[in-house]
Coordinates of C-alpha atoms and ligand atoms in Angstrom, one line a residue:
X32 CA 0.0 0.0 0.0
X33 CA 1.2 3.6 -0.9
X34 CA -0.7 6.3 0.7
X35 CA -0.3 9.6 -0.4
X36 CA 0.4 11.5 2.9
X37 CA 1.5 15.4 2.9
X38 CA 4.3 15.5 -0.1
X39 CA 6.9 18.1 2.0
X40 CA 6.7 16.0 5.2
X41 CA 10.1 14.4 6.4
X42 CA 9.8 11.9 9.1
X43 CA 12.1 11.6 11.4
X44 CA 12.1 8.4 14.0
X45 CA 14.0 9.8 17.1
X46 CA 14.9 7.3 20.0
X47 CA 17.6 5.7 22.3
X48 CA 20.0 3.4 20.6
X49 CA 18.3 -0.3 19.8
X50 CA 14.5 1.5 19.7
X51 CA 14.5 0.6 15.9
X52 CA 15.0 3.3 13.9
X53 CA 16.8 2.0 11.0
X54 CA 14.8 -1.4 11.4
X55 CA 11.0 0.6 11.4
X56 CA 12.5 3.4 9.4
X57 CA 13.5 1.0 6.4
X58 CA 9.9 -0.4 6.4
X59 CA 7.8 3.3 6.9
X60 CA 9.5 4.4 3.8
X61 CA 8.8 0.8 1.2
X62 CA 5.3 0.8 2.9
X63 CA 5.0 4.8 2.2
X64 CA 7.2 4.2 -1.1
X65 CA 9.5 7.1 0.4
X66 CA 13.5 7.7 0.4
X67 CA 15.0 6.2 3.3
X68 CA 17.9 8.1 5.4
X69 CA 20.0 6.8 8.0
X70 CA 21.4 9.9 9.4
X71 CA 24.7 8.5 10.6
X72 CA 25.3 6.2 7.5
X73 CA 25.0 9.5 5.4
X74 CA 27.1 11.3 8.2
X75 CA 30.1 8.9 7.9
X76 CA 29.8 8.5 4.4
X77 CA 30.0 12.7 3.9
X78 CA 33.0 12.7 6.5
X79 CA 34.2 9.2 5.3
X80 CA 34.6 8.4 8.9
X81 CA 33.1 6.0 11.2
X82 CA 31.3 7.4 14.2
X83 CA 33.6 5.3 16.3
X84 CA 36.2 7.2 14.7
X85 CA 35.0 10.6 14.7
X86 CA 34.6 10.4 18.7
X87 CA 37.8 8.7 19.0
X88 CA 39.7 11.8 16.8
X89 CA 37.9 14.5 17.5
X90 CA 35.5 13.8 20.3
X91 CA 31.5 13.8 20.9
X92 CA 31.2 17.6 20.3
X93 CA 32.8 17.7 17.2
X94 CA 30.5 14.6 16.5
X95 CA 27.2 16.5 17.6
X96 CA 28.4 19.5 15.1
X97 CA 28.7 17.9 12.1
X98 CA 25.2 15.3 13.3
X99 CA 23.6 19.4 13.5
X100 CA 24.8 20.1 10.1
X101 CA 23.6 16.6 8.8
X102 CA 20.5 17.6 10.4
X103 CA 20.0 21.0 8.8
X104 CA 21.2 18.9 5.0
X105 CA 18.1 16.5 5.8
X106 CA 15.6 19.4 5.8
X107 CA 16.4 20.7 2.7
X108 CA 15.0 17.8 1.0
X109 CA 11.1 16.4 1.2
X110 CA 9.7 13.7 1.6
X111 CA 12.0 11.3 3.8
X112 CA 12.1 8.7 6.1
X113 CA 15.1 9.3 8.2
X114 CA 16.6 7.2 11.1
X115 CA 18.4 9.5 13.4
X116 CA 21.0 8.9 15.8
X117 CA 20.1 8.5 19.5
X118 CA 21.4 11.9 20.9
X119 CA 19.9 14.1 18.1
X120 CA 17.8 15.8 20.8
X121 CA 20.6 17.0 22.9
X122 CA 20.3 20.0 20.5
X123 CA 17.5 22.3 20.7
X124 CA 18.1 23.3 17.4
X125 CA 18.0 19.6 15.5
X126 CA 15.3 19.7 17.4
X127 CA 13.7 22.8 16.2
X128 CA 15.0 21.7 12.6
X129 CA 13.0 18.9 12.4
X130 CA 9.7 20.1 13.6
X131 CA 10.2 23.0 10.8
X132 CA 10.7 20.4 8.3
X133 CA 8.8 17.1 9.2
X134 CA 7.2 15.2 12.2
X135 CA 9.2 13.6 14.8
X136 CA 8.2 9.9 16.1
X137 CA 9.6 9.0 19.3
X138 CA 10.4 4.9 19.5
X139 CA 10.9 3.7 23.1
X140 CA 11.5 0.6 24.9
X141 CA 12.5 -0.5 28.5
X142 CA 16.4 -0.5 29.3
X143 CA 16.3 -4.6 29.8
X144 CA 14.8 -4.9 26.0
X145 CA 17.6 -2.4 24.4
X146 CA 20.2 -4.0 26.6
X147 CA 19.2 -6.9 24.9
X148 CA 19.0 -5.9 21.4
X149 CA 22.7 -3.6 21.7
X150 CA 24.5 -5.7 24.0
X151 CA 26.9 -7.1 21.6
X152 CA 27.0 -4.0 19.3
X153 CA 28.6 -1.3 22.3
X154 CA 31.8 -1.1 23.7
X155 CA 35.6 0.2 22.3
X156 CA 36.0 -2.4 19.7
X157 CA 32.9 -2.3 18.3
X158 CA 31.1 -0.2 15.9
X159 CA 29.0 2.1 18.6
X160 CA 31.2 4.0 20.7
X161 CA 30.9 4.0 24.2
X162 CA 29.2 7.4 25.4
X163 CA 29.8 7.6 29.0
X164 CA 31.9 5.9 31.8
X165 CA 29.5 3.6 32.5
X166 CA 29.2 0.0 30.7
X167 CA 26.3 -1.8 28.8
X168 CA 23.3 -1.8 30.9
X169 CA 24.2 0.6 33.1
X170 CA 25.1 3.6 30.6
X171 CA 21.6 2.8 29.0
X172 CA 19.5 3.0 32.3
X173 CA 21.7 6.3 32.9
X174 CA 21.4 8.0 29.3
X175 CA 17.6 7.2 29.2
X176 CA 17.0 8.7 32.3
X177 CA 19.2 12.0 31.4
X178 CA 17.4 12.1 27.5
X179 CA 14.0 11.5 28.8
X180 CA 13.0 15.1 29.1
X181 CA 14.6 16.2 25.6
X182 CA 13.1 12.9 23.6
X183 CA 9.7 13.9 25.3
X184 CA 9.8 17.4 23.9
X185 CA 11.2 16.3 20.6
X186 CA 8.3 13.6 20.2
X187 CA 5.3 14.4 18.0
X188 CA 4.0 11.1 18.3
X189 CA 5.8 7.8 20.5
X190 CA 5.2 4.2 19.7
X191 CA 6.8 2.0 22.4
X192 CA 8.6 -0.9 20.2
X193 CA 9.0 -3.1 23.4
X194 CA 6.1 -5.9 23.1
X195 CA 4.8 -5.1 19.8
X196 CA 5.8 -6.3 16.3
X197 CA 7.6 -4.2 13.3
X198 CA 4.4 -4.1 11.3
X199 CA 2.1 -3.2 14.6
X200 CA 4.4 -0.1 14.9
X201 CA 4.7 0.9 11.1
X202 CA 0.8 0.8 11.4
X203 CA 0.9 3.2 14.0
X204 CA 2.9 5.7 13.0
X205 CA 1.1 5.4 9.8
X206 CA -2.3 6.4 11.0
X207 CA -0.5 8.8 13.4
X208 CA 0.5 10.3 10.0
X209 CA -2.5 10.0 8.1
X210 CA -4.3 11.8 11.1
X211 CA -1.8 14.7 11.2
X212 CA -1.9 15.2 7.7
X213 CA -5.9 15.5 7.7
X214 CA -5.6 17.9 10.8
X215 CA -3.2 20.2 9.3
X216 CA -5.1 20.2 6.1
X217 CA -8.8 20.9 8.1
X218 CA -6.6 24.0 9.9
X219 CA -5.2 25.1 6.6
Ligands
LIG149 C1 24.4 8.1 19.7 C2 23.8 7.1 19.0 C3 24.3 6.5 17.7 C4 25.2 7.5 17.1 C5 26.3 8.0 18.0 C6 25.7 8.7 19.2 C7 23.8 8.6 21.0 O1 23.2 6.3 16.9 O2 24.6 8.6 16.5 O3 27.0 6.8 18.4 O4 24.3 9.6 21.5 O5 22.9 7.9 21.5 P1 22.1 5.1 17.0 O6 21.1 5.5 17.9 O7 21.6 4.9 15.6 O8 22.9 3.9 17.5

């Protein structure tokens, strides 16, 4: 099925590291028969860089500026589906960016389900860096708890992926979408 929802409306999936972004995100866009953007794919490729590397050289700030000026790329364009990384929020203005340009769907899940999902994919030799001094489950249960307030205020619309299947949540955010679409329209 290809609906046709509001042509100029990006949508972002915002979200803690093993919420399923990229996993949703590649389904939303052949469902909605959209372009597909992984934000940090497209951010190493442009720096042709790993993230792992990037914070390793240069550090997490100089990672968040260029993830900002990935951001502010994105919102040039229409009519994507774009998995972002998980500290996107820690920036008003990605945050502001995205609103401007899109929706923002917030995917959630409990820290025992993302320790799960990440465990094997964190740590110094591994492709996501390590982002605080904490270790596996205990960094997640910490960053969740710091980001809660910033993903809540980012979050147009949240879809816990905990206990419910790919396809339950791609239906969600697809009516969410559909609905949003009709409201602005009725306002407009
Ligand atoms: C980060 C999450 C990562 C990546 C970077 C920082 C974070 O993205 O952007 O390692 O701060 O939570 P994913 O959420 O896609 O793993």
């Amino acid at each position: 099925m290809s609906l046709n929802l509001g042509e100029e409306l990006n949508i972002f999936l915002i979200g803690f590291r093993g919420t399923g972004k990229s996993f949703i995100g590649k389904i939303l866009a052949q469902r909605l028969n959209r372009k597909y953007i992984d934000a940090d794919e497209y951010l190493e490729q442009k720096e042709g860089k790993t993230i792992k590397d990037i914070f390793a050289e240069s550090g997490e700030e100089t990672f968040r500026e260029i993830e900002s000026r990935v951001i502010a790329e994105l919102c040039m364009q229409n009519n994507l589906i774009v998995a972002t990384g998980g500290g996107v929020v820690l920036n008003a203005e990605n945050v502001g960016r995205m609103k401007k340009c899109g929706v923002a769907i917030l995917l959630e899940a409990d820290a025992d389900t993302l320790f799960e999902r990440i465990k094997g994919d964190v740590g110094t030799k591994t492709k996501r860096p390590s982002l605080t001094q904490y270790d596996g489950y205990q960094e997640i249960k910490y960053l969740l708890e710091k980001r809660k307030p910033s993903y809540g205020k980012a979050a147009d619309f949240v879809v816990n992926t905990a206990q419910i299947s790919a396809d339950e949540t791609v239906n969600k955010i697809m009516s969410f979408i559909e609905n949003y679409v009709k409201d602005t329209k009725d306002e407009l």
